[in-house]
């Protein structure tokens, strides 16, 4: 039962990540990423910021995703 649950959770996670990646690609295709936003992305990835918050910080504040999408 646990193995099946893990497999289903893993598959759902992969599908969710794939959808997010496709949405990011679509948004980036619509517009060029200005240098300022790229600098902000690198700033959000700074080692002084907790690792678990870096990606959501970039997705929300710079790329405009809402919390439910993330």
PDB file of C-alpha atoms in Angstrom:
ATOM      1  CA  UNK A   1       0.000   0.000   0.000  1.00  0.00           C
ATOM      2  CA  UNK A   2       2.799   2.432   0.915  1.00  0.00           C
ATOM      3  CA  UNK A   3       4.693   1.664  -2.288  1.00  0.00           C
ATOM      4  CA  UNK A   4       1.604   2.366  -4.379  1.00  0.00           C
ATOM      5  CA  UNK A   5       0.938   5.584  -2.473  1.00  0.00           C
ATOM      6  CA  UNK A   6       4.561   6.711  -2.971  1.00  0.00           C
ATOM      7  CA  UNK A   7       4.399   5.913  -6.682  1.00  0.00           C
ATOM      8  CA  UNK A   8       1.138   7.848  -7.126  1.00  0.00           C
ATOM      9  CA  UNK A   9       2.478  10.810  -5.153  1.00  0.00           C
ATOM     10  CA  UNK A  10       5.681  10.792  -7.196  1.00  0.00           C
ATOM     11  CA  UNK A  11       3.765  10.685 -10.479  1.00  0.00           C
ATOM     12  CA  UNK A  12       1.471  13.516  -9.388  1.00  0.00           C
ATOM     13  CA  UNK A  13       4.486  15.576  -8.317  1.00  0.00           C
ATOM     14  CA  UNK A  14       6.195  15.018 -11.647  1.00  0.00           C
ATOM     15  CA  UNK A  15       3.062  16.057 -13.527  1.00  0.00           C
ATOM     16  CA  UNK A  16       2.723  19.183 -11.385  1.00  0.00           C
ATOM     17  CA  UNK A  17       6.366  20.163 -11.928  1.00  0.00           C
ATOM     18  CA  UNK A  18       5.996  19.573 -15.660  1.00  0.00           C
ATOM     19  CA  UNK A  19       2.973  21.896 -15.770  1.00  0.00           C
ATOM     20  CA  UNK A  20       4.829  24.592 -13.842  1.00  0.00           C
ATOM     21  CA  UNK A  21       7.829  24.270 -16.165  1.00  0.00           C
ATOM     22  CA  UNK A  22       5.568  24.581 -19.212  1.00  0.00           C
ATOM     23  CA  UNK A  23       3.930  27.688 -17.761  1.00  0.00           C
ATOM     24  CA  UNK A  24       7.328  29.257 -17.052  1.00  0.00           C
ATOM     25  CA  UNK A  25       8.479  28.499 -20.599  1.00  0.00           C
ATOM     26  CA  UNK A  26       5.296  30.018 -22.023  1.00  0.00           C
ATOM     27  CA  UNK A  27       5.684  33.188 -19.962  1.00  0.00           C
ATOM     28  CA  UNK A  28       9.327  33.517 -20.945  1.00  0.00           C
ATOM     29  CA  UNK A  29       8.480  32.988 -24.617  1.00  0.00           C
ATOM     30  CA  UNK A  30       5.964  35.834 -24.436  1.00  0.00           C
ATOM     31  CA  UNK A  31       8.525  38.336 -23.256  1.00  0.00           C
ATOM     32  CA  UNK A  32      12.261  38.663 -22.995  1.00  0.00           C
ATOM     33  CA  UNK A  33      13.516  38.524 -19.438  1.00  0.00           C
ATOM     34  CA  UNK A  34      14.867  41.994 -18.699  1.00  0.00           C
ATOM     35  CA  UNK A  35      18.330  42.152 -17.163  1.00  0.00           C
ATOM     36  CA  UNK A  36      16.913  43.659 -13.969  1.00  0.00           C
ATOM     37  CA  UNK A  37      14.653  40.662 -13.383  1.00  0.00           C
ATOM     38  CA  UNK A  38      17.539  38.292 -14.016  1.00  0.00           C
ATOM     39  CA  UNK A  39      19.632  40.154 -11.428  1.00  0.00           C
ATOM     40  CA  UNK A  40      16.750  39.887  -8.971  1.00  0.00           C
ATOM     41  CA  UNK A  41      16.540  36.139  -9.604  1.00  0.00           C
ATOM     42  CA  UNK A  42      20.207  35.744  -8.739  1.00  0.00           C
ATOM     43  CA  UNK A  43      19.704  37.881  -5.630  1.00  0.00           C
ATOM     44  CA  UNK A  44      16.825  35.640  -4.530  1.00  0.00           C
ATOM     45  CA  UNK A  45      19.076  32.606  -4.989  1.00  0.00           C
ATOM     46  CA  UNK A  46      21.722  34.031  -2.638  1.00  0.00           C
ATOM     47  CA  UNK A  47      23.070  31.481  -0.117  1.00  0.00           C
ATOM     48  CA  UNK A  48      22.081  33.773   2.779  1.00  0.00           C
ATOM     49  CA  UNK A  49      18.412  33.114   1.928  1.00  0.00           C
ATOM     50  CA  UNK A  50      17.036  29.838   3.271  1.00  0.00           C
ATOM     51  CA  UNK A  51      17.197  27.194   0.530  1.00  0.00           C
ATOM     52  CA  UNK A  52      13.555  26.160   0.875  1.00  0.00           C
ATOM     53  CA  UNK A  53      12.264  29.675   0.261  1.00  0.00           C
ATOM     54  CA  UNK A  54      14.443  30.609  -2.738  1.00  0.00           C
ATOM     55  CA  UNK A  55      12.369  29.039  -5.516  1.00  0.00           C
ATOM     56  CA  UNK A  56       8.980  30.242  -4.197  1.00  0.00           C
ATOM     57  CA  UNK A  57      10.458  33.712  -3.690  1.00  0.00           C
ATOM     58  CA  UNK A  58      11.625  33.848  -7.307  1.00  0.00           C
ATOM     59  CA  UNK A  59       8.386  32.414  -8.662  1.00  0.00           C
ATOM     60  CA  UNK A  60       6.141  34.763  -6.672  1.00  0.00           C
ATOM     61  CA  UNK A  61       7.960  38.066  -6.552  1.00  0.00           C
ATOM     62  CA  UNK A  62       9.804  38.095  -9.855  1.00  0.00           C
ATOM     63  CA  UNK A  63       7.881  35.853 -12.229  1.00  0.00           C
ATOM     64  CA  UNK A  64       4.429  36.712 -10.881  1.00  0.00           C
ATOM     65  CA  UNK A  65       3.106  33.277  -9.947  1.00  0.00           C
ATOM     66  CA  UNK A  66       0.542  33.165  -7.166  1.00  0.00           C
ATOM     67  CA  UNK A  67       0.870  30.886  -4.133  1.00  0.00           C
ATOM     68  CA  UNK A  68      -1.760  28.415  -5.354  1.00  0.00           C
ATOM     69  CA  UNK A  69       0.131  27.865  -8.611  1.00  0.00           C
ATOM     70  CA  UNK A  70       3.389  27.266  -6.766  1.00  0.00           C
TER      71      UNK A  70
END
